Amino acid sequence: MAENERKSGLFVVPGDRLGVIEEFTSGPGTYVEDGVIHSQVTGRTLLDMLNRQVSVYPVVEEATVPQVGSIVTGMAMDVRNKNAILHIFKIGDKSLSGAFKGALHISGVSHGYVDNMYNVCKSGDIVRAKVISTANRSIFLSTADNDLGVIYALCSRCGHVLHPADRGMSCSNCGNFERRKLAPDYGKDVNHEGERNES
Ligand SMILES: [Zn+2]
């Protein structure tokens, strides 16, 4: 929040700077660190100018936290031989303002044997997965069910969209051939960031 934008109703996320303790007292939904008041939650600011208090009213519903069984959509990052991290931006149909990270292990990729995560997804891919554990505040994911997997993939060589081909994915731009664990509706969910939705 910029210095000149102090007013009620502003949308803030955890960590956003709300002011300093010389100006305001720290109300519900905020915390103080080194004399600076930050938001503790995702929500909207409430400035009580009479009492010089700043608060944040949470706006995120309970249902937008990934729970066991939740179907989530995220971008694959840090793809390794046996693991990938998904940056989750959707739970069900709800887009998230904050970010959750979920871990996909090779054993949760498919009901069959998969030897290498690079044949499942690559960094930058959009993946639909199911939350199978939230133990110790860590999110563990699976793409084993038939309706789960990569829904959008980019060529790791040139960045163009990959198209399903016989036994894999091909790039119409550079001819590269790659493998993925595809969801059956690959390429049809075009609502991510609007960039693929030309209509
Ligand atoms: Zn390519």
Short mmCIF file of N, CA and C and ligand atoms in Angstrom, two decimals, residues 155 157-160 171 173-176, ligand 1:
data_model
loop_
_atom_site.label_atom_id
_atom_site.label_comp_id
_atom_site.label_asym_id
_atom_site.label_seq_id
_atom_site.Cartn_x
_atom_site.Cartn_y
_atom_site.Cartn_z
N CYS A 155 6.42 -25.87 -25.32
CA CYS A 155 7.64 -26.51 -25.82
C CYS A 155 8.83 -26.04 -24.99
N ARG A 157 11.81 -26.17 -25.75
CA ARG A 157 12.88 -25.65 -26.60
C ARG A 157 12.54 -24.24 -27.09
N CYS A 158 11.29 -24.01 -27.54
CA CYS A 158 10.99 -22.71 -28.16
C CYS A 158 9.84 -21.97 -27.49
N GLY A 159 9.10 -22.61 -26.60
CA GLY A 159 8.06 -21.91 -25.86
C GLY A 159 6.69 -21.88 -26.51
N HIS A 160 6.55 -22.47 -27.69
CA HIS A 160 5.23 -22.52 -28.32
C HIS A 160 4.36 -23.60 -27.67
N CYS A 171 5.65 -30.02 -31.15
CA CYS A 171 5.65 -28.58 -31.34
C CYS A 171 5.57 -28.29 -32.83
N ASN A 173 6.01 -25.53 -34.15
CA ASN A 173 6.95 -24.47 -34.52
C ASN A 173 8.35 -25.01 -34.82
N CYS A 174 8.87 -25.83 -33.88
CA CYS A 174 10.27 -26.28 -34.05
C CYS A 174 10.38 -27.79 -34.25
N GLY A 175 9.26 -28.51 -34.18
CA GLY A 175 9.30 -29.94 -34.42
C GLY A 175 9.72 -30.77 -33.23
N ASN A 176 9.93 -30.14 -32.10
CA ASN A 176 10.33 -30.84 -30.88
C ASN A 176 9.26 -31.85 -30.47
ZN ZN B 1 9.15 -25.84 -30.12
#
